[in-house]
CSV table of C-alpha atoms in Angstrom, one decimal:
chain,number,residue,atom,x,y,z
A,1,MET,CA,10.0,30.7,-10.6
A,2,ALA,CA,9.3,29.4,-14.2
A,3,HIS,CA,12.9,29.5,-14.9
A,4,ALA,CA,14.2,28.2,-11.5
A,5,HIS,CA,14.4,24.2,-12.3
A,6,LYS,CA,17.4,22.4,-12.0
A,7,LEU,CA,17.4,20.0,-14.8
A,8,GLU,CA,20.2,17.3,-14.1
A,9,ILE,CA,19.2,14.1,-12.5
A,10,PHE,CA,21.7,11.4,-11.5
A,11,ARG,CA,24.1,13.9,-10.2
A,12,GLY,CA,24.7,15.8,-13.5
A,13,LEU,CA,24.9,12.4,-15.7
A,14,VAL,CA,21.7,13.0,-17.4
A,15,LYS,CA,20.9,16.9,-18.2
A,16,PHE,CA,17.5,17.7,-19.8
A,17,LYS,CA,16.9,20.6,-22.0
A,18,SER,CA,13.3,21.6,-20.6
A,19,ASN,CA,11.3,20.7,-17.2
A,20,THR,CA,8.7,19.0,-19.4
A,21,GLN,CA,11.2,16.7,-21.0
A,22,LYS,CA,12.6,16.0,-17.5
A,23,ILE,CA,9.1,15.2,-16.3
A,24,TRP,CA,9.1,12.4,-19.0
A,25,GLY,CA,12.5,11.2,-18.3
A,26,VAL,CA,11.6,10.6,-14.8
A,27,LEU,CA,8.8,8.9,-15.6
A,28,ILE,CA,10.5,6.4,-17.8
A,29,PHE,CA,13.0,5.7,-15.1
A,30,LEU,CA,10.3,5.0,-12.4
A,31,SER,CA,8.4,2.8,-14.6
A,32,ILE,CA,11.7,0.7,-15.5
A,33,ILE,CA,12.1,0.3,-11.6
A,34,THR,CA,8.6,-0.6,-11.2
A,35,ALA,CA,9.0,-3.0,-14.0
A,36,ILE,CA,12.1,-4.6,-12.4
A,37,GLU,CA,10.2,-4.8,-9.0
A,38,VAL,CA,7.0,-6.6,-10.6
A,39,VAL,CA,9.5,-9.3,-12.5
A,40,LEU,CA,11.6,-9.9,-9.6
A,41,GLY,CA,8.4,-10.2,-7.6
A,42,ILE,CA,7.0,-12.8,-9.9
A,43,TYR,CA,9.8,-14.9,-10.6
A,44,LYS,CA,11.7,-14.4,-7.4
A,45,PRO,CA,14.9,-15.9,-8.6
A,46,GLU,CA,16.6,-18.5,-6.4
A,47,SER,CA,20.0,-16.7,-6.2
A,48,LEU,CA,18.3,-13.8,-4.4
A,49,MET,CA,17.0,-15.6,-1.6
A,50,ALA,CA,20.2,-15.8,0.6
A,51,LYS,CA,20.1,-13.9,3.8
A,52,PHE,CA,22.0,-10.5,3.8
A,53,ILE,CA,21.9,-8.8,7.6
A,54,GLY,CA,18.7,-10.7,8.7
A,55,MET,CA,16.8,-10.3,5.2
A,56,LYS,CA,16.5,-11.9,2.0
A,57,ILE,CA,18.5,-10.1,-0.7
A,58,LEU,CA,15.4,-9.7,-2.8
A,59,ASN,CA,13.9,-7.8,0.1
A,60,TRP,CA,17.0,-5.6,0.3
A,61,ILE,CA,16.7,-5.0,-3.6
A,62,PHE,CA,12.8,-4.1,-3.3
A,63,ILE,CA,13.5,-1.7,-0.5
A,64,ILE,CA,16.2,-0.1,-2.0
A,65,LEU,CA,14.6,0.4,-5.2
A,66,THR,CA,11.4,1.8,-3.2
A,67,LEU,CA,13.6,4.4,-1.7
A,68,VAL,CA,15.2,5.4,-5.1
A,69,LYS,CA,11.5,5.8,-6.4
A,70,ALA,CA,10.6,8.0,-3.2
A,71,TYR,CA,13.8,9.8,-4.1
A,72,TYR,CA,12.8,10.8,-7.4
A,73,ILE,CA,9.1,11.4,-6.9
A,74,THR,CA,10.0,13.9,-3.9
A,75,TRP,CA,13.0,15.4,-5.9
A,76,ASP,CA,11.7,16.0,-9.4
A,77,PHE,CA,7.8,15.7,-9.3
A,78,MET,CA,7.5,17.7,-5.9
A,79,HIS,CA,10.2,19.7,-6.8
A,80,MET,CA,12.1,19.4,-3.6
A,81,ARG,CA,15.4,19.5,-5.9
A,82,ASP,CA,14.6,23.5,-6.4
A,83,GLU,CA,13.7,24.3,-2.8
A,84,VAL,CA,16.3,25.8,-0.5
A,85,LYS,CA,18.7,23.5,1.6
A,86,ALA,CA,16.8,24.5,4.9
A,87,LEU,CA,13.2,23.7,3.9
A,88,ARG,CA,14.5,20.6,2.4
A,89,ARG,CA,16.2,19.2,5.3
A,90,MET,CA,13.5,20.4,7.8
A,91,VAL,CA,11.1,18.3,5.5
A,92,VAL,CA,13.3,15.2,4.8
A,93,TRP,CA,15.3,14.6,7.9
A,94,THR,CA,12.6,15.1,10.5
A,95,ALA,CA,10.7,12.4,8.4
A,96,ILE,CA,13.6,9.8,8.0
A,97,PHE,CA,14.8,10.3,11.6
A,98,LEU,CA,11.2,9.7,13.2
A,99,ILE,CA,10.4,6.9,11.0
A,100,LEU,CA,13.8,4.9,11.3
A,101,TYR,CA,13.2,5.4,15.0
A,102,LEU,CA,9.7,4.0,15.0
A,103,ILE,CA,10.4,1.0,12.7
A,104,PHE,CA,13.4,0.1,14.8
A,105,ILE,CA,11.2,-0.1,17.9
A,106,LEU,CA,8.3,-1.8,16.5
A,107,LEU,CA,10.4,-4.5,14.5
A,108,GLN,CA,12.4,-5.1,17.5
A,109,GLU,CA,9.8,-5.6,20.0
A,110,GLY,CA,7.8,-7.9,17.3
A,111,GLY,CA,10.9,-10.1,16.8
A,112,TYR,CA,11.0,-10.4,20.6
A,113,ILE,CA,7.4,-11.6,20.9
A,114,GLU,CA,8.0,-13.9,18.2
A,115,SER,CA,10.8,-15.4,19.9
A,116,ILE,CA,9.0,-16.1,23.1
A,117,TYR,CA,6.2,-17.8,20.8
A,118,SER,CA,8.6,-19.9,19.3
A,119,SER,CA,11.1,-20.7,22.3
A,120,GLY,CA,7.7,-22.1,23.7
A,121,TYR,CA,7.4,-20.2,26.8
A,122,ILE,CA,3.7,-18.8,26.0
A,123,LYS,CA,1.6,-20.9,23.4
A,124,ARG,CA,-1.1,-18.3,22.5
A,125,ASP,CA,-2.1,-15.5,24.9
A,126,PHE,CA,-5.1,-14.0,23.6
B,1,MET,CA,14.1,53.2,25.4
B,2,SER,CA,15.9,54.3,22.4
B,3,ASN,CA,17.7,51.1,22.3
B,4,THR,CA,14.3,49.3,22.4
B,5,VAL,CA,13.0,51.3,19.2
B,6,VAL,CA,16.2,50.4,17.2
B,7,ALA,CA,15.9,46.7,18.1
B,8,THR,CA,12.2,46.7,17.2
B,9,GLU,CA,13.0,48.4,13.7
B,10,ILE,CA,15.6,45.8,12.8
B,11,GLU,CA,12.7,43.0,13.9
B,12,GLY,CA,10.2,44.8,11.9
B,13,LYS,CA,12.7,44.0,8.8
B,14,ALA,CA,13.6,40.4,9.7
B,15,TRP,CA,10.2,39.4,11.0
B,16,GLY,CA,7.7,41.6,9.9
B,17,GLY,CA,6.8,39.6,6.7
B,18,GLY,CA,8.2,39.8,3.2
B,19,ASN,CA,11.3,38.3,4.3
B,20,GLU,CA,11.2,34.4,3.1
B,21,PRO,CA,14.4,32.6,4.3
B,22,LEU,CA,12.8,29.3,3.1
B,23,LYS,CA,12.0,31.1,-0.3
B,24,ALA,CA,8.6,29.3,-0.2
B,25,SER,CA,5.1,30.8,0.3
B,26,TYR,CA,3.1,30.1,3.6
B,27,GLY,CA,0.8,27.8,1.8
B,28,LYS,CA,3.3,25.8,0.1
B,29,MET,CA,5.6,25.5,3.3
B,30,MET,CA,2.4,24.6,5.5
B,31,MET,CA,1.4,21.6,2.8
B,32,TRP,CA,4.8,20.4,3.1
B,33,PHE,CA,4.5,20.1,6.8
B,34,PHE,CA,1.2,18.6,6.7
B,35,ILE,CA,2.7,16.1,4.3
B,36,VAL,CA,5.6,15.4,6.8
B,37,SER,CA,3.0,14.6,9.5
B,38,ASP,CA,0.9,12.5,7.1
B,39,ALA,CA,3.9,10.6,6.2
B,40,LEU,CA,4.5,9.9,10.2
B,41,THR,CA,0.7,8.5,10.3
B,42,PHE,CA,1.4,6.2,7.2
B,43,SER,CA,4.5,5.1,8.6
B,44,GLY,CA,3.0,4.4,11.8
B,45,PHE,CA,0.6,2.1,10.0
B,46,LEU,CA,3.1,0.3,8.2
B,47,ALA,CA,5.5,0.0,11.2
B,48,ALA,CA,2.4,-1.7,12.8
B,49,TYR,CA,2.0,-4.0,10.0
B,50,GLY,CA,5.7,-4.9,10.4
B,51,PHE,CA,5.2,-5.4,14.0
B,52,SER,CA,2.7,-8.0,13.5
B,53,ARG,CA,4.1,-9.6,10.7
B,54,PHE,CA,7.3,-10.1,12.7
B,55,LYS,CA,5.3,-11.4,15.8
B,56,PHE,CA,4.0,-14.0,13.5
B,57,ILE,CA,6.9,-14.2,10.9
B,58,ASP,CA,6.3,-17.9,10.2
B,59,TYR,CA,2.4,-17.8,9.9
B,60,TRP,CA,2.2,-15.0,7.8
B,61,PRO,CA,0.2,-15.2,4.4
B,62,ILE,CA,2.1,-15.0,1.0
B,63,ALA,CA,0.9,-11.9,-0.7
B,64,ASP,CA,1.7,-13.2,-4.1
B,65,GLU,CA,-0.9,-16.0,-3.4
B,66,VAL,CA,-3.5,-13.5,-2.2
B,67,PHE,CA,-3.5,-10.9,-4.8
B,68,THR,CA,-3.5,-13.0,-8.2
B,69,HIS,CA,-6.9,-11.6,-9.7
B,70,VAL,CA,-7.2,-9.2,-12.6
B,71,PRO,CA,-10.2,-8.0,-13.9
B,72,PHE,CA,-12.0,-9.6,-16.9
B,73,LEU,CA,-9.4,-12.6,-16.6
B,74,HIS,CA,-11.3,-15.2,-14.5
B,75,GLY,CA,-9.6,-18.2,-13.2
B,76,GLN,CA,-6.2,-17.0,-14.2
B,77,GLU,CA,-3.2,-17.1,-11.6
B,78,LEU,CA,-1.5,-13.3,-12.2
B,79,PRO,CA,-0.1,-12.3,-8.9
B,80,MET,CA,1.0,-8.5,-9.1
B,81,ILE,CA,0.1,-7.5,-12.2
B,82,TYR,CA,-3.1,-5.5,-11.4
B,83,VAL,CA,-1.4,-4.0,-8.7
B,84,ALA,CA,1.5,-3.3,-11.0
B,85,PHE,CA,-1.0,-1.4,-13.3
B,86,MET,CA,-2.6,0.2,-10.4
B,87,THR,CA,0.9,1.6,-9.7
B,88,PHE,CA,1.4,2.7,-13.0
B,89,ILE,CA,-1.8,4.8,-12.9
B,90,LEU,CA,-0.8,6.3,-10.1
B,91,ILE,CA,2.6,7.5,-11.5
B,92,MET,CA,1.1,8.5,-14.5
B,93,SER,CA,-1.5,10.7,-12.8
B,94,SER,CA,1.5,12.1,-10.7
B,95,VAL,CA,3.2,13.0,-14.3
B,96,THR,CA,0.0,14.6,-15.4
B,97,MET,CA,-0.3,16.5,-12.3
B,98,VAL,CA,3.2,17.9,-12.5
B,99,LEU,CA,2.9,18.7,-16.3
B,100,ALA,CA,-0.2,20.9,-14.9
B,101,VAL,CA,2.1,22.7,-12.6
B,102,ASP,CA,4.8,23.2,-15.3
B,103,ALA,CA,1.9,24.7,-17.5
B,104,GLY,CA,0.8,26.7,-14.5
B,105,HIS,CA,4.2,28.4,-14.4
B,106,HIS,CA,4.0,29.4,-18.1
B,107,LEU,CA,0.4,30.4,-17.4
B,108,ASN,CA,-1.1,28.3,-20.0
B,109,LYS,CA,-4.7,28.1,-19.1
B,110,ALA,CA,-5.8,25.5,-21.7
B,111,LYS,CA,-2.7,23.1,-20.7
B,112,VAL,CA,-3.3,23.3,-17.2
B,113,THR,CA,-7.1,22.3,-17.7
B,114,LEU,CA,-6.2,19.5,-19.9
B,115,TYR,CA,-3.6,18.4,-17.5
B,116,MET,CA,-5.8,18.6,-14.3
B,117,PHE,CA,-8.6,16.5,-16.0
B,118,LEU,CA,-6.0,13.9,-16.9
B,119,THR,CA,-5.1,13.9,-13.3
B,120,ILE,CA,-8.8,13.5,-11.8
B,121,ILE,CA,-9.3,10.6,-14.5
B,122,GLY,CA,-6.3,8.6,-13.4
B,123,GLY,CA,-7.3,9.3,-9.6
B,124,LEU,CA,-10.7,7.8,-10.4
B,125,ILE,CA,-9.3,4.4,-12.1
B,126,PHE,CA,-7.1,4.2,-9.1
B,127,VAL,CA,-9.8,4.5,-6.9
B,128,GLY,CA,-12.2,2.4,-8.7
B,129,SER,CA,-9.3,-0.5,-9.0
B,130,GLN,CA,-9.0,-0.2,-5.2
B,131,ALA,CA,-12.6,-0.9,-4.6
B,132,TRP,CA,-12.8,-3.7,-7.3
B,133,GLU,CA,-9.7,-5.3,-5.3
B,134,TRP,CA,-11.2,-5.0,-2.0
B,135,ALA,CA,-14.3,-6.6,-3.2
B,136,THR,CA,-12.5,-9.7,-4.5
B,137,PHE,CA,-10.6,-9.8,-1.3
B,138,ILE,CA,-13.8,-9.8,0.7
B,139,LYS,CA,-15.5,-12.3,-1.6
B,140,GLY,CA,-12.6,-14.8,-1.4
B,141,ASP,CA,-11.5,-17.7,-3.7
B,142,PHE,CA,-10.9,-21.2,-2.6
B,143,GLY,CA,-12.2,-21.0,0.8
B,144,ALA,CA,-11.0,-22.6,4.0
B,145,VAL,CA,-11.6,-24.1,7.3
B,146,GLN,CA,-10.7,-22.6,10.6
B,147,THR,CA,-9.5,-24.3,13.5
B,148,LYS,CA,-10.0,-24.1,17.2
B,149,GLY,CA,-7.1,-22.1,17.4
B,150,GLY,CA,-7.9,-19.6,15.0
B,151,ASN,CA,-5.7,-21.1,12.6
B,152,ILE,CA,-6.6,-21.5,8.7
B,153,LEU,CA,-6.5,-25.1,6.8
B,154,GLN,CA,-6.3,-24.8,3.2
B,155,PHE,CA,-6.5,-27.4,0.6
B,156,VAL,CA,-4.1,-28.6,-2.2
B,157,ASP,CA,-4.0,-31.4,-4.4
B,158,THR,CA,-1.1,-33.5,-4.5
B,159,GLU,CA,1.1,-31.1,-6.4
B,160,GLY,CA,0.7,-28.4,-4.3
B,161,HIS,CA,-2.2,-26.3,-6.4
B,162,ARG,CA,-4.7,-24.8,-4.4
B,163,VAL,CA,-8.1,-26.2,-4.7
B,164,ALA,CA,-11.5,-24.6,-3.8
B,165,LEU,CA,-14.0,-25.9,-1.7
B,166,ARG,CA,-16.5,-26.1,-4.4
B,167,ASP,CA,-14.4,-28.6,-6.3
B,168,PHE,CA,-14.5,-31.4,-3.8
B,169,VAL,CA,-17.1,-30.4,-1.4
B,170,VAL,CA,-20.8,-31.2,-2.0
B,171,ALA,CA,-23.3,-29.2,-0.1
B,172,GLU,CA,-26.2,-31.1,1.7
B,173,HIS,CA,-29.3,-30.2,2.7
B,174,GLY,CA,-29.0,-29.0,6.1
B,175,GLU,CA,-31.5,-28.1,8.8
B,176,ARG,CA,-29.4,-25.2,10.0
B,177,THR,CA,-30.6,-21.5,8.8
B,178,GLN,CA,-29.5,-18.3,8.9
B,179,HIS,CA,-30.4,-16.5,12.2
B,180,GLU,CA,-32.2,-13.2,11.3
B,181,ARG,CA,-34.1,-10.9,13.6
B,182,LYS,CA,-37.5,-11.9,11.9
B,183,ASN,CA,-37.2,-15.7,12.6
B,184,GLY,CA,-35.4,-15.7,16.0
B,185,ILE,CA,-34.6,-13.7,19.0
B,186,TRP,CA,-35.2,-10.2,17.7
B,187,PHE,CA,-32.1,-8.3,19.2
B,188,VAL,CA,-29.6,-11.1,18.1
B,189,SER,CA,-28.6,-11.7,14.4
B,190,GLU,CA,-25.7,-13.8,12.6
B,191,GLY,CA,-24.0,-13.0,9.3
B,192,THR,CA,-24.5,-15.1,6.2
B,193,LEU,CA,-23.6,-18.8,6.6
B,194,PRO,CA,-20.9,-20.5,4.8
B,195,THR,CA,-21.9,-22.4,1.8
B,196,TYR,CA,-20.7,-25.7,3.5
B,197,THR,CA,-20.4,-27.1,7.0
B,198,VAL,CA,-17.1,-29.0,8.3
B,199,GLU,CA,-18.7,-32.2,8.1
B,200,GLU,CA,-19.5,-31.7,4.4
B,201,VAL,CA,-15.8,-30.7,4.0
B,202,VAL,CA,-14.7,-33.8,6.0
B,203,ASN,CA,-16.8,-36.0,3.7
B,204,GLY,CA,-15.4,-34.4,0.7
B,205,LEU,CA,-12.0,-35.0,1.9
B,206,GLU,CA,-12.6,-38.4,2.4
B,207,ALA,CA,-13.8,-39.0,-0.9
B,208,HIS,CA,-11.0,-37.5,-2.7
B,209,ASP,CA,-7.3,-39.1,-2.3
B,210,ASN,CA,-5.8,-36.4,-4.0
B,211,ILE,CA,-6.5,-33.6,-1.7
B,212,LEU,CA,-4.4,-32.4,1.1
B,213,VAL,CA,-4.5,-29.9,3.7
B,214,ARG,CA,-2.1,-26.8,3.8
B,215,THR,CA,-1.4,-25.3,7.1
B,216,GLN,CA,-0.3,-21.7,7.7
B,217,LEU,CA,3.2,-22.6,9.0
B,218,LEU,CA,6.0,-21.5,6.6
B,219,ASP,CA,8.9,-23.9,6.1
B,220,GLU,CA,12.4,-22.9,5.5
B,221,ASN,CA,11.9,-22.3,1.8
B,222,GLY,CA,9.2,-19.8,2.8
B,223,GLU,CA,6.5,-22.1,1.4
B,224,LYS,CA,3.3,-23.3,3.5
B,225,THR,CA,3.8,-26.7,5.2
B,226,VAL,CA,1.4,-29.7,3.5
B,227,LEU,CA,0.2,-32.2,5.7
B,228,SER,CA,0.0,-36.1,4.8
B,229,ARG,CA,-3.2,-37.6,3.9
B,230,ALA,CA,-3.7,-39.1,7.5
B,231,GLU,CA,-2.4,-36.2,9.5
B,232,SER,CA,-4.8,-33.9,7.2
B,233,LEU,CA,-8.0,-35.9,7.9
B,234,LYS,CA,-7.0,-35.8,11.6
B,235,GLN,CA,-6.3,-32.1,11.8
B,236,LEU,CA,-9.7,-31.3,10.1
B,237,LYS,CA,-11.5,-33.6,12.2
B,238,ASN,CA,-10.3,-32.9,15.5
B,239,ASN,CA,-9.8,-29.1,15.1
B,240,GLY,CA,-12.0,-27.8,12.2
B,241,THR,CA,-14.7,-25.5,13.6
B,242,HIS,CA,-16.3,-23.5,10.4
B,243,VAL,CA,-15.9,-22.8,7.0
B,244,VAL,CA,-14.3,-19.3,6.2
B,245,GLU,CA,-15.0,-18.0,2.8
B,246,GLY,CA,-13.3,-14.7,1.7
B,247,ALA,CA,-12.0,-12.1,4.3
B,248,ASN,CA,-13.5,-9.5,6.7
B,249,LEU,CA,-12.2,-8.1,10.1
B,250,HIS,CA,-12.7,-11.3,12.2
B,251,GLU,CA,-11.8,-14.1,9.8
B,252,ASN,CA,-9.8,-14.2,6.5
B,253,GLU,CA,-9.4,-17.4,4.4
B,254,TYR,CA,-6.0,-16.5,3.3
B,255,GLY,CA,-4.7,-16.7,6.6
B,256,SER,CA,-3.9,-14.5,9.8
B,257,PRO,CA,-7.1,-12.1,10.3
B,258,LEU,CA,-4.4,-9.5,11.0
B,259,PHE,CA,-3.4,-9.7,7.7
B,260,ALA,CA,-6.9,-8.5,6.2
B,261,ASP,CA,-7.4,-6.1,9.1
B,262,PHE,CA,-4.1,-4.1,7.8
B,263,PHE,CA,-4.9,-4.6,4.2
B,264,PHE,CA,-8.4,-2.8,4.8
B,265,PHE,CA,-7.0,-0.4,7.3
B,266,ILE,CA,-3.8,0.9,5.3
B,267,THR,CA,-5.2,0.5,1.5
B,268,GLY,CA,-8.5,2.0,3.1
B,269,PHE,CA,-6.8,5.0,4.3
B,270,HIS,CA,-4.8,5.3,1.4
B,271,GLY,CA,-7.8,5.2,-0.8
B,272,PHE,CA,-9.4,7.7,1.4
B,273,HIS,CA,-6.6,10.1,0.5
B,274,VAL,CA,-6.7,9.2,-3.3
B,275,PHE,CA,-10.5,10.1,-3.0
B,276,SER,CA,-10.0,13.5,-1.1
B,277,GLY,CA,-7.4,14.2,-3.6
B,278,VAL,CA,-9.6,13.9,-6.4
B,279,VAL,CA,-12.3,15.9,-4.8
B,280,ILE,CA,-9.7,18.7,-4.2
B,281,ASN,CA,-8.3,18.4,-7.6
B,282,ILE,CA,-11.9,18.6,-9.0
B,283,ILE,CA,-12.4,21.9,-7.2
B,284,ILE,CA,-9.2,23.3,-8.5
B,285,PHE,CA,-9.9,22.0,-11.9
B,286,PHE,CA,-13.1,24.2,-11.9
B,287,ASN,CA,-11.3,27.1,-10.6
B,288,VAL,CA,-9.0,26.6,-13.2
B,289,ILE,CA,-11.8,26.7,-15.6
B,290,LEU,CA,-13.4,29.7,-14.1
B,291,GLY,CA,-10.1,31.5,-14.5
B,292,THR,CA,-9.5,32.3,-10.9
B,293,TYR,CA,-5.5,31.9,-11.3
B,294,GLU,CA,-5.5,33.5,-14.6
B,295,LYS,CA,-6.9,36.6,-13.0
B,296,ARG,CA,-4.6,36.0,-10.1
B,297,LYS,CA,-1.5,35.6,-12.4
B,298,ASN,CA,-0.3,32.8,-10.5
B,299,TYR,CA,-1.1,29.2,-10.3
B,300,GLU,CA,0.5,28.3,-7.0
B,301,MET,CA,-3.0,26.8,-5.7
B,302,VAL,CA,-2.4,24.0,-8.6
B,303,GLU,CA,1.1,23.3,-7.2
B,304,LYS,CA,0.1,22.9,-3.6
B,305,VAL,CA,-2.6,20.3,-4.5
B,306,GLY,CA,-0.1,19.0,-6.8
B,307,LEU,CA,2.1,18.4,-3.8
B,308,TYR,CA,-0.7,16.5,-2.1
B,309,TRP,CA,-1.0,14.4,-5.1
B,310,HIS,CA,2.5,13.3,-5.3
B,311,PHE,CA,2.5,12.3,-1.6
B,312,VAL,CA,-0.5,10.1,-2.2
B,313,ASP,CA,1.5,8.7,-5.1
B,314,LEU,CA,4.7,8.7,-2.8
B,315,VAL,CA,2.9,6.6,0.0
B,316,TRP,CA,1.4,4.1,-2.6
B,317,VAL,CA,4.8,3.2,-3.6
B,318,PHE,CA,5.7,2.4,-0.1
B,319,VAL,CA,2.4,0.4,0.5
B,320,PHE,CA,3.1,-1.7,-3.0
B,321,THR,CA,6.6,-2.5,-1.5
B,322,PHE,CA,5.7,-3.5,2.1
B,323,PHE,CA,2.2,-5.0,1.4
B,324,TYR,CA,2.6,-6.8,-2.1
B,325,LEU,CA,6.3,-7.4,-2.5
B,326,VAL,CA,8.4,-7.9,0.5
């Protein structure tokens, strides 16, 4: 168990000598991502305010960076990288499928209700 | 008959235990499945937040303007800094946790003890910060006036900077006192009265030419609409019902009450997870000190609580993005 860790991240681009070293490496990476998010969140560059597939580019960047962070927390801190494929897929794909489904339904419905309000059929119904 | 026996023997090998197709112990696997179900609970909350936000997409509060406070730095606008600090604390405690797991694999009791201790401290700092943030949010900052339709009118100067009610409204002596059980009808009571009445706010606004009303409506640049001077007075006089200071489950000086409700609910549920994580960590910490796992020659319990602890961190990463950034 103690020697079963896979020590490469970024698809083998970076290879660490020990598990401890990998942990610190991942911490540095996650900190950099958080710093980028905070700086973008404070300054909100005008160039990233344009819309891309219905959402600001800035928000796409935030969501993608969050998913990257989530990946490294799960894969390296929770050692998902070292689990067998079956367990990994059972956990990850189940969650991802159900969450995407839920998000789609609720956001679609929220957007629909907003369109009802803004097109003036109902002023305020509660 | 003989066929059945043979079949049972094969089954005995495949299903009778000892065979681990997932190469994970029962406890660890169940922790993973618990995490999946808990992740679905949290995504239910966050998706519901998204639903409400999409529903009121043009009226939603801007999180940057709400969470600008940092302890010991009064009156400075520092959006996001403190939440970023909290995120970092939680990631850091995740790191100490994974170092504890790693030390456990090497059966190094002293190191496991140290790293578990640091993890607990990190968790406590996070919960404390969370409590501070709640207190600041509940207390409020600038104050606002609620309209008949349930919307919020805030006050800005001509340059668009927020102005607090205390800076331009003078409280006059009023006859209205708080209704308590002891001085009124015994089965009815009311909360603390706001510092100012709407009439006092109107007087204050009339006396200061440089103050304008800002509504909840977002313009195409994603900024709140500021009314003209005449329109400001008209809105306040015609529609203002009462002064709102801070936030609770019914009203919220920052805008939509739903924003406050989701804030309390999501960060509260997450904070509860962190709190229970700290309690579980403390139990495991004492087990480590007592040498329970030393005797077992196996620190897998540390690994299991570690999974839970990382999951709490993972959830925070999403809460941070969807509540504070997006």
